[in-house]
PDB file of C-alpha atoms and ligand atoms in Angstrom:
ATOM      1  CA  MET A   1     136.345 -73.268 -85.472  1.00 96.00           C
ATOM      2  CA  ARG A   2     138.348 -76.490 -85.182  1.00 98.00           C
ATOM      3  CA  ILE A   3     142.022 -76.247 -84.327  1.00 97.00           C
ATOM      4  CA  ILE A   4     144.583 -78.845 -85.320  1.00 98.00           C
ATOM      5  CA  LYS A   5     147.999 -78.369 -83.776  1.00 97.00           C
ATOM      6  CA  THR A   6     150.879 -80.131 -85.485  1.00 98.00           C
ATOM      7  CA  LYS A   7     154.469 -80.721 -84.450  1.00 97.00           C
ATOM      8  CA  ASN A   8     155.965 -79.229 -87.558  1.00 97.00           C
ATOM      9  CA  TYR A   9     155.461 -78.084 -91.146  1.00 98.00           C
ATOM     10  CA  GLU A  10     155.598 -81.637 -92.559  1.00 98.00           C
ATOM     11  CA  GLU A  11     152.740 -82.823 -90.365  1.00 98.00           C
ATOM     12  CA  LEU A  12     150.765 -79.657 -91.109  1.00 98.00           C
ATOM     13  CA  SER A  13     151.188 -80.223 -94.845  1.00 98.00           C
ATOM     14  CA  ARG A  14     150.097 -83.863 -94.566  1.00 98.00           C
ATOM     15  CA  LYS A  15     146.987 -82.960 -92.557  1.00 98.00           C
ATOM     16  CA  ALA A  16     145.921 -80.278 -95.040  1.00 98.00           C
ATOM     17  CA  ALA A  17     146.532 -82.649 -97.965  1.00 98.00           C
ATOM     18  CA  ASP A  18     144.468 -85.335 -96.205  1.00 98.00           C
ATOM     19  CA  LEU A  19     141.521 -82.935 -95.883  1.00 98.00           C
ATOM     20  CA  ILE A  20     141.768 -81.942 -99.542  1.00 98.00           C
ATOM     21  CA  SER A  21     142.045 -85.615-100.586  1.00 98.00           C
ATOM     22  CA  ALA A  22     138.966 -86.475 -98.541  1.00 98.00           C
ATOM     23  CA  GLN A  23     137.103 -83.687-100.313  1.00 98.00           C
ATOM     24  CA  ILE A  24     138.110 -85.008-103.751  1.00 98.00           C
ATOM     25  CA  LEU A  25     137.228 -88.589-102.812  1.00 98.00           C
ATOM     26  CA  MET A  26     133.800 -87.558-101.481  1.00 98.00           C
ATOM     27  CA  LYS A  27     133.059 -85.335-104.469  1.00 98.00           C
ATOM     28  CA  PRO A  28     135.323 -85.999-107.485  1.00 98.00           C
ATOM     29  CA  ASN A  29     133.927 -82.949-109.331  1.00 98.00           C
ATOM     30  CA  CYS A  30     134.455 -80.603-106.389  1.00 98.00           C
ATOM     31  CA  VAL A  31     135.549 -76.969-106.596  1.00 98.00           C
ATOM     32  CA  LEU A  32     138.764 -76.250-104.711  1.00 98.00           C
ATOM     33  CA  GLY A  33     139.684 -72.707-103.765  1.00 98.00           C
ATOM     34  CA  LEU A  34     143.484 -72.636-103.784  1.00 98.00           C
ATOM     35  CA  ALA A  35     146.170 -70.351-102.406  1.00 98.00           C
ATOM     36  CA  THR A  36     149.754 -69.534-103.330  1.00 97.00           C
ATOM     37  CA  GLY A  37     152.615 -68.385-101.090  1.00 95.00           C
ATOM     38  CA  GLY A  38     155.177 -70.348 -99.130  1.00 96.00           C
ATOM     39  CA  THR A  39     152.819 -72.157 -96.773  1.00 98.00           C
ATOM     40  CA  PRO A  40     150.874 -74.406 -99.201  1.00 98.00           C
ATOM     41  CA  VAL A  41     153.938 -75.701-101.076  1.00 98.00           C
ATOM     42  CA  GLY A  42     154.230 -78.719 -98.726  1.00 98.00           C
ATOM     43  CA  THR A  43     150.503 -79.426 -98.994  1.00 98.00           C
ATOM     44  CA  TYR A  44     150.726 -79.437-102.786  1.00 99.00           C
ATOM     45  CA  ARG A  45     153.763 -81.712-102.617  1.00 98.00           C
ATOM     46  CA  CYS A  46     151.751 -84.217-100.529  1.00 98.00           C
ATOM     47  CA  LEU A  47     148.845 -84.036-102.986  1.00 98.00           C
ATOM     48  CA  ILE A  48     151.229 -84.745-105.888  1.00 98.00           C
ATOM     49  CA  GLU A  49     152.596 -87.773-104.002  1.00 98.00           C
ATOM     50  CA  LYS A  50     149.075 -89.093-103.440  1.00 98.00           C
ATOM     51  CA  TYR A  51     148.285 -88.587-107.117  1.00 98.00           C
ATOM     52  CA  LYS A  52     151.469 -90.379-108.198  1.00 98.00           C
ATOM     53  CA  ARG A  53     150.619 -93.307-105.909  1.00 98.00           C
ATOM     54  CA  GLY A  54     147.290 -93.564-107.736  1.00 98.00           C
ATOM     55  CA  ASP A  55     145.267 -92.483-104.690  1.00 97.00           C
ATOM     56  CA  LEU A  56     143.852 -89.275-106.172  1.00 98.00           C
ATOM     57  CA  ASP A  57     142.176 -88.273-109.412  1.00 98.00           C
ATOM     58  CA  PHE A  58     141.984 -84.577-110.302  1.00 98.00           C
ATOM     59  CA  SER A  59     140.332 -85.109-113.696  1.00 98.00           C
ATOM     60  CA  ALA A  60     136.942 -83.749-112.625  1.00 98.00           C
ATOM     61  CA  VAL A  61     138.225 -81.189-110.090  1.00 98.00           C
ATOM     62  CA  THR A  62     137.830 -77.454-110.713  1.00 98.00           C
ATOM     63  CA  SER A  63     140.267 -75.033-109.094  1.00 98.00           C
ATOM     64  CA  ILE A  64     139.538 -71.391-108.442  1.00 98.00           C
ATOM     65  CA  ASN A  65     142.551 -69.517-107.143  1.00 98.00           C
ATOM     66  CA  LEU A  66     142.304 -66.713-104.652  1.00 98.00           C
ATOM     67  CA  ASP A  67     144.361 -64.015-106.268  1.00 98.00           C
ATOM     68  CA  GLU A  68     146.831 -62.762-108.852  1.00 98.00           C
ATOM     69  CA  TYR A  69     149.028 -59.712-109.284  1.00 96.00           C
ATOM     70  CA  ARG A  70     147.567 -57.066-111.589  1.00 96.00           C
ATOM     71  CA  GLY A  71     149.630 -56.381-114.703  1.00 94.00           C
ATOM     72  CA  ILE A  72     151.579 -59.644-114.782  1.00 94.00           C
ATOM     73  CA  GLU A  73     151.960 -62.141-117.628  1.00 95.00           C
ATOM     74  CA  ARG A  74     151.147 -65.787-116.957  1.00 96.00           C
ATOM     75  CA  GLU A  75     154.639 -66.807-118.093  1.00 95.00           C
ATOM     76  CA  ASN A  76     156.249 -64.568-115.474  1.00 94.00           C
ATOM     77  CA  PRO A  77     157.674 -66.973-112.846  1.00 93.00           C
ATOM     78  CA  GLN A  78     156.323 -64.657-110.128  1.00 94.00           C
ATOM     79  CA  SER A  79     152.741 -64.884-111.352  1.00 96.00           C
ATOM     80  CA  TYR A  80     150.359 -66.983-109.321  1.00 97.00           C
ATOM     81  CA  TRP A  81     149.306 -68.713-112.526  1.00 98.00           C
ATOM     82  CA  TYR A  82     152.908 -69.877-112.946  1.00 98.00           C
ATOM     83  CA  PHE A  83     153.241 -70.783-109.258  1.00 98.00           C
ATOM     84  CA  MET A  84     150.181 -73.029-109.337  1.00 98.00           C
ATOM     85  CA  HIS A  85     151.377 -74.845-112.446  1.00 98.00           C
ATOM     86  CA  GLU A  86     154.896 -75.290-111.073  1.00 98.00           C
ATOM     87  CA  ASN A  87     153.768 -76.451-107.661  1.00 98.00           C
ATOM     88  CA  LEU A  88     150.667 -78.488-108.459  1.00 98.00           C
ATOM     89  CA  PHE A  89     148.837 -78.415-111.768  1.00 98.00           C
ATOM     90  CA  ASN A  90     151.717 -79.597-113.999  1.00 98.00           C
ATOM     91  CA  HIS A  91     152.122 -82.687-111.815  1.00 98.00           C
ATOM     92  CA  VAL A  92     148.515 -83.933-111.593  1.00 98.00           C
ATOM     93  CA  ASN A  93     145.761 -84.711-114.094  1.00 98.00           C
ATOM     94  CA  ILE A  94     143.679 -81.558-113.628  1.00 98.00           C
ATOM     95  CA  SER A  95     142.054 -80.400-116.901  1.00 98.00           C
ATOM     96  CA  PRO A  96     143.467 -77.056-118.100  1.00 98.00           C
ATOM     97  CA  GLU A  97     139.935 -75.779-118.790  1.00 98.00           C
ATOM     98  CA  ARG A  98     139.044 -76.351-115.137  1.00 98.00           C
ATOM     99  CA  VAL A  99     141.859 -74.128-113.843  1.00 98.00           C
ATOM    100  CA  ASN A 100     140.828 -70.600-112.850  1.00 98.00           C
ATOM    101  CA  VAL A 101     143.132 -67.789-111.711  1.00 98.00           C
ATOM    102  CA  PRO A 102     142.263 -64.064-111.919  1.00 98.00           C
ATOM    103  CA  ASP A 103     143.746 -62.777-115.174  1.00 98.00           C
ATOM    104  CA  GLY A 104     146.574 -60.434-114.226  1.00 97.00           C
ATOM    105  CA  ARG A 105     147.014 -59.518-117.896  1.00 97.00           C
ATOM    106  CA  ASN A 106     143.653 -57.763-117.944  1.00 98.00           C
ATOM    107  CA  LEU A 107     144.322 -54.230-116.700  1.00 97.00           C
ATOM    108  CA  ASN A 108     140.618 -53.403-116.703  1.00 98.00           C
ATOM    109  CA  ALA A 109     140.037 -54.131-113.029  1.00 98.00           C
ATOM    110  CA  GLN A 110     136.282 -53.696-113.081  1.00 98.00           C
ATOM    111  CA  GLU A 111     135.865 -56.077-115.988  1.00 98.00           C
ATOM    112  CA  GLU A 112     138.229 -58.715-114.621  1.00 98.00           C
ATOM    113  CA  CYS A 113     136.761 -58.675-111.109  1.00 98.00           C
ATOM    114  CA  ALA A 114     133.204 -58.971-112.424  1.00 98.00           C
ATOM    115  CA  ARG A 115     134.284 -61.837-114.706  1.00 98.00           C
ATOM    116  CA  TYR A 116     135.898 -63.679-111.809  1.00 98.00           C
ATOM    117  CA  ASP A 117     132.832 -63.341-109.604  1.00 98.00           C
ATOM    118  CA  ARG A 118     130.784 -64.827-112.458  1.00 98.00           C
ATOM    119  CA  VAL A 119     133.226 -67.758-112.685  1.00 98.00           C
ATOM    120  CA  ILE A 120     132.761 -68.461-108.981  1.00 98.00           C
ATOM    121  CA  GLU A 121     128.997 -68.100-109.218  1.00 98.00           C
ATOM    122  CA  ASN A 122     128.716 -70.272-112.327  1.00 98.00           C
ATOM    123  CA  HIS A 123     130.459 -73.079-110.468  1.00 98.00           C
ATOM    124  CA  GLY A 124     128.034 -72.806-107.580  1.00 98.00           C
ATOM    125  CA  GLY A 125     130.709 -71.540-105.181  1.00 97.00           C
ATOM    126  CA  ILE A 126     133.625 -73.319-103.558  1.00 98.00           C
ATOM    127  CA  ASP A 127     133.527 -76.660-101.748  1.00 98.00           C
ATOM    128  CA  LEU A 128     136.834 -76.366 -99.928  1.00 98.00           C
ATOM    129  CA  GLN A 129     138.857 -73.172 -99.639  1.00 99.00           C
ATOM    130  CA  LEU A 130     142.530 -73.445 -98.676  1.00 99.00           C
ATOM    131  CA  LEU A 131     144.001 -70.301 -97.109  1.00 98.00           C
ATOM    132  CA  GLY A 132     147.235 -68.961 -95.728  1.00 98.00           C
ATOM    133  CA  ILE A 133     147.405 -65.806 -93.637  1.00 98.00           C
ATOM    134  CA  GLY A 134     149.452 -62.642 -94.136  1.00 96.00           C
ATOM    135  CA  LEU A 135     151.369 -60.982 -91.322  1.00 95.00           C
ATOM    136  CA  ASP A 136     148.747 -58.223 -91.303  1.00 94.00           C
ATOM    137  CA  GLY A 137     145.885 -60.751 -91.207  1.00 97.00           C
ATOM    138  CA  HIS A 138     145.100 -60.682 -94.908  1.00 96.00           C
ATOM    139  CA  ILE A 139     143.369 -63.647 -96.544  1.00 98.00           C
ATOM    140  CA  GLY A 140     143.716 -63.818-100.300  1.00 97.00           C
ATOM    141  CA  PHE A 141     144.758 -60.202-100.732  1.00 95.00           C
ATOM    142  CA  ASN A 142     141.908 -58.879 -98.603  1.00 96.00           C
ATOM    143  CA  GLU A 143     144.009 -56.352 -96.745  1.00 94.00           C
ATOM    144  CA  PRO A 144     143.026 -54.593 -93.488  1.00 95.00           C
ATOM    145  CA  GLY A 145     140.568 -51.766 -94.080  1.00 95.00           C
ATOM    146  CA  PRO A 146     137.507 -49.975 -92.768  1.00 96.00           C
ATOM    147  CA  ALA A 147     135.123 -52.679 -94.051  1.00 97.00           C
ATOM    148  CA  PHE A 148     135.178 -56.232 -95.389  1.00 98.00           C
ATOM    149  CA  VAL A 149     135.044 -56.122 -99.197  1.00 97.00           C
ATOM    150  CA  LEU A 150     132.618 -58.763-100.413  1.00 98.00           C
ATOM    151  CA  GLU A 151     133.292 -58.972-104.161  1.00 98.00           C
ATOM    152  CA  THR A 152     136.412 -59.782-106.133  1.00 98.00           C
ATOM    153  CA  HIS A 153     138.331 -56.503-106.213  1.00 98.00           C
ATOM    154  CA  CYS A 154     141.615 -54.823-107.050  1.00 98.00           C
ATOM    155  CA  VAL A 155     143.750 -53.951-104.029  1.00 96.00           C
ATOM    156  CA  ASP A 156     146.745 -51.771-103.355  1.00 93.00           C
ATOM    157  CA  LEU A 157     149.079 -54.079-101.479  1.00 90.00           C
ATOM    158  CA  GLU A 158     150.121 -53.065 -97.969  1.00 86.00           C
ATOM    159  CA  GLU A 159     153.776 -52.174 -97.391  1.00 91.00           C
ATOM    160  CA  SER A 160     154.122 -55.220 -95.089  1.00 88.00           C
ATOM    161  CA  THR A 161     152.790 -57.494 -97.857  1.00 87.00           C
ATOM    162  CA  ILE A 162     155.198 -56.017-100.419  1.00 92.00           C
ATOM    163  CA  GLU A 163     158.002 -56.484 -97.904  1.00 92.00           C
ATOM    164  CA  ALA A 164     156.985 -60.111 -97.182  1.00 88.00           C
ATOM    165  CA  ASN A 165     156.636 -60.984-100.871  1.00 89.00           C
ATOM    166  CA  LYS A 166     159.884 -59.419-102.045  1.00 91.00           C
ATOM    167  CA  ARG A 167     161.647 -62.706-101.205  1.00 89.00           C
ATOM    168  CA  PHE A 168     160.072 -64.137-104.374  1.00 87.00           C
ATOM    169  CA  PHE A 169     161.418 -61.291-106.592  1.00 90.00           C
ATOM    170  CA  GLU A 170     164.881 -60.087-107.553  1.00 89.00           C
ATOM    171  CA  SER A 171     164.261 -56.770-105.842  1.00 91.00           C
ATOM    172  CA  ARG A 172     161.548 -54.991-103.853  1.00 93.00           C
ATOM    173  CA  ASP A 173     160.918 -52.659-106.803  1.00 92.00           C
ATOM    174  CA  GLN A 174     159.775 -55.597-108.878  1.00 90.00           C
ATOM    175  CA  VAL A 175     156.945 -56.583-106.521  1.00 91.00           C
ATOM    176  CA  PRO A 176     153.683 -55.490-108.163  1.00 93.00           C
ATOM    177  CA  ARG A 177     151.783 -52.891-106.147  1.00 94.00           C
ATOM    178  CA  GLN A 178     148.306 -54.149-106.982  1.00 96.00           C
ATOM    179  CA  ALA A 179     146.504 -57.465-107.095  1.00 97.00           C
ATOM    180  CA  TYR A 180     143.109 -58.918-107.871  1.00 98.00           C
ATOM    181  CA  THR A 181     141.626 -60.896-105.035  1.00 98.00           C
ATOM    182  CA  MET A 182     138.555 -62.926-104.399  1.00 98.00           C
ATOM    183  CA  GLY A 183     136.371 -61.079-101.901  1.00 98.00           C
ATOM    184  CA  ILE A 184     135.204 -62.081 -98.473  1.00 98.00           C
ATOM    185  CA  ARG A 185     131.816 -63.337 -99.668  1.00 98.00           C
ATOM    186  CA  ALA A 186     133.164 -66.179-101.834  1.00 98.00           C
ATOM    187  CA  ILE A 187     135.562 -67.201 -99.066  1.00 98.00           C
ATOM    188  CA  MET A 188     132.869 -67.146 -96.379  1.00 98.00           C
ATOM    189  CA  GLN A 189     130.410 -68.995 -98.635  1.00 98.00           C
ATOM    190  CA  ALA A 190     132.864 -71.846 -99.219  1.00 98.00           C
ATOM    191  CA  LYS A 191     131.409 -74.968 -97.606  1.00 98.00           C
ATOM    192  CA  LYS A 192     134.656 -75.717 -95.804  1.00 98.00           C
ATOM    193  CA  VAL A 193     137.614 -73.437 -95.105  1.00 99.00           C
ATOM    194  CA  VAL A 194     141.047 -74.819 -94.195  1.00 99.00           C
ATOM    195  CA  MET A 195     143.760 -72.403 -93.108  1.00 99.00           C
ATOM    196  CA  ILE A 196     147.373 -73.474 -92.772  1.00 98.00           C
ATOM    197  CA  VAL A 197     149.850 -71.419 -90.798  1.00 98.00           C
ATOM    198  CA  ASN A 198     153.352 -72.117 -89.599  1.00 98.00           C
ATOM    199  CA  GLY A 199     156.248 -70.365 -87.950  1.00 98.00           C
ATOM    200  CA  LYS A 200     156.876 -68.044 -85.050  1.00 98.00           C
ATOM    201  CA  ASN A 201     156.405 -64.904 -87.162  1.00 97.00           C
ATOM    202  CA  LYS A 202     152.709 -65.779 -87.602  1.00 98.00           C
ATOM    203  CA  ALA A 203     152.042 -66.411 -83.868  1.00 98.00           C
ATOM    204  CA  GLU A 204     150.942 -62.871 -83.089  1.00 98.00           C
ATOM    205  CA  ILE A 205     148.537 -62.536 -86.031  1.00 98.00           C
ATOM    206  CA  VAL A 206     147.055 -65.981 -85.287  1.00 98.00           C
ATOM    207  CA  LYS A 207     146.259 -64.831 -81.756  1.00 98.00           C
ATOM    208  CA  LYS A 208     144.816 -61.530 -82.957  1.00 98.00           C
ATOM    209  CA  SER A 209     142.742 -63.108 -85.730  1.00 98.00           C
ATOM    210  CA  PHE A 210     141.212 -66.059 -83.936  1.00 98.00           C
ATOM    211  CA  PHE A 211     141.269 -65.142 -80.269  1.00 97.00           C
ATOM    212  CA  GLY A 212     140.257 -61.484 -80.560  1.00 97.00           C
ATOM    213  CA  PRO A 213     137.312 -59.504 -81.922  1.00 98.00           C
ATOM    214  CA  VAL A 214     136.053 -59.875 -85.505  1.00 98.00           C
ATOM    215  CA  LEU A 215     137.179 -56.689 -87.262  1.00 98.00           C
ATOM    216  CA  PRO A 216     137.830 -55.644 -90.887  1.00 98.00           C
ATOM    217  CA  GLU A 217     141.176 -54.308 -89.643  1.00 98.00           C
ATOM    218  CA  VAL A 218     142.058 -57.998 -89.130  1.00 98.00           C
ATOM    219  CA  PRO A 219     140.488 -59.601 -92.226  1.00 98.00           C
ATOM    220  CA  ALA A 220     141.098 -63.234 -91.191  1.00 98.00           C
ATOM    221  CA  SER A 221     139.114 -62.682 -87.988  1.00 98.00           C
ATOM    222  CA  ILE A 222     135.876 -63.065 -89.948  1.00 98.00           C
ATOM    223  CA  LEU A 223     136.642 -66.782 -90.268  1.00 98.00           C
ATOM    224  CA  GLN A 224     135.631 -67.127 -86.612  1.00 98.00           C
ATOM    225  CA  LEU A 225     132.075 -66.833 -87.954  1.00 98.00           C
ATOM    226  CA  HIS A 226     132.442 -69.572 -90.575  1.00 98.00           C
ATOM    227  CA  PRO A 227     130.465 -72.741 -89.717  1.00 98.00           C
ATOM    228  CA  ASP A 228     133.169 -75.155 -90.918  1.00 98.00           C
ATOM    229  CA  PHE A 229     136.546 -73.523 -90.408  1.00 98.00           C
ATOM    230  CA  ILE A 230     139.601 -75.661 -89.658  1.00 98.00           C
ATOM    231  CA  LEU A 231     142.793 -73.956 -88.546  1.00 98.00           C
ATOM    232  CA  ILE A 232     145.897 -76.114 -88.904  1.00 98.00           C
ATOM    233  CA  GLY A 233     149.011 -74.667 -87.333  1.00 98.00           C
ATOM    234  CA  ASP A 234     152.359 -75.850 -86.073  1.00 98.00           C
ATOM    235  CA  GLU A 235     153.534 -75.388 -82.500  1.00 97.00           C
ATOM    236  CA  GLU A 236     155.336 -72.137 -83.327  1.00 98.00           C
ATOM    237  CA  ALA A 237     152.272 -70.560 -84.929  1.00 98.00           C
ATOM    238  CA  PHE A 238     150.245 -71.363 -81.807  1.00 97.00           C
ATOM    239  CA  SER A 239     152.977 -70.294 -79.388  1.00 97.00           C
ATOM    240  CA  GLU A 240     151.108 -67.122 -78.325  1.00 97.00           C
ATOM    241  CA  ILE A 241     147.953 -69.105 -77.502  1.00 93.00           C
ATOM    242  CA  GLU A 242     147.434 -70.699 -74.130  1.00 80.00           C
ATOM    243  CA  ASP A 243     146.405 -74.380 -74.250  1.00 71.00           C
TER     244      ASP A 243
HETATM  245  C1  F6R B 301     148.226 -66.193-101.648  1.00 67.79           C
HETATM  246  C2  F6R B 301     147.413 -65.589-100.619  1.00 67.79           C
HETATM  247  C3  F6R B 301     148.000 -64.924 -99.428  1.00 67.79           C
HETATM  248  C4  F6R B 301     148.962 -65.844 -98.654  1.00 67.79           C
HETATM  249  C5  F6R B 301     149.560 -65.103 -97.478  1.00 67.79           C
HETATM  250  C6  F6R B 301     150.546 -65.958 -96.712  1.00 67.79           C
HETATM  251  O1  F6R B 301     147.416 -66.734-102.672  1.00 67.79           O
HETATM  252  O2  F6R B 301     146.251 -65.618-100.785  1.00 67.79           O
HETATM  253  O3  F6R B 301     146.953 -64.521 -98.581  1.00 67.79           O
HETATM  254  O4  F6R B 301     148.268 -66.970 -98.228  1.00 67.79           O
HETATM  255  O5  F6R B 301     150.199 -63.937 -97.919  1.00 67.79           O
HETATM  256  O6  F6R B 301     151.646 -66.210 -97.520  1.00 67.79           O
HETATM  257  P1  F6R B 301     152.818 -67.209 -97.079  1.00 67.79           P
HETATM  258  O7  F6R B 301     152.216 -68.590 -97.133  1.00 67.79           O
HETATM  259  O8  F6R B 301     153.874 -67.034 -98.124  1.00 67.79           O
HETATM  260  O9  F6R B 301     153.225 -66.820 -95.715  1.00 67.79           O
END
């Protein structure tokens, strides 16, 4: 595990974007595993800037997103499909046929999860996986549980996740209760994993996940075992860790 401590969110976003740019420059046809949520918005903004300056070419890049709400239309502004297009894809030259997000419109969970695992497998896995972390230690929507779930699966979202995500909806009632998420295997098999985390409210879970035992009750803790895991956090996120 490599730790990069940044002064603030801006620096964190730049560092993560630099790592992703390096990946694209080294392998123009790479497979990026991408995340949604508040944390990566700055990273995507930096990537768009690099693209607009002519420093990055997404034309051969494939993206495979981590997760999507179950039972949501792509056009719904709260869908992760929509989020990714708003925050990144619509602003760079990625080919639409190389964009992959679990299909929230498919209510047949078994079918959709198996399809998504085939997508990941057919691409030979992920070169660089970008992650955020939930307050309960979830990665993707791999929520705390009695065991790590390896395959893409359908999850019932934890109350704390519904609570955290309600800020993106008009009301708490509108937050979907289920989601499809990539499993732990695809994340752990990614060649490189980059996690970005900022803010005081994440300090406790950062300490628990990366400076405590590896447990399925703290899903992110498994990343301690990844051979190329980079944790980028701002000072607040690392405030519970001693230097
Ligand atoms: C989203 C995802 C989630 C988020 C996590 C943190 O695709 O996979 O695991 O990364 O919930 O979200 P934010 O960044 O909003 O704190």
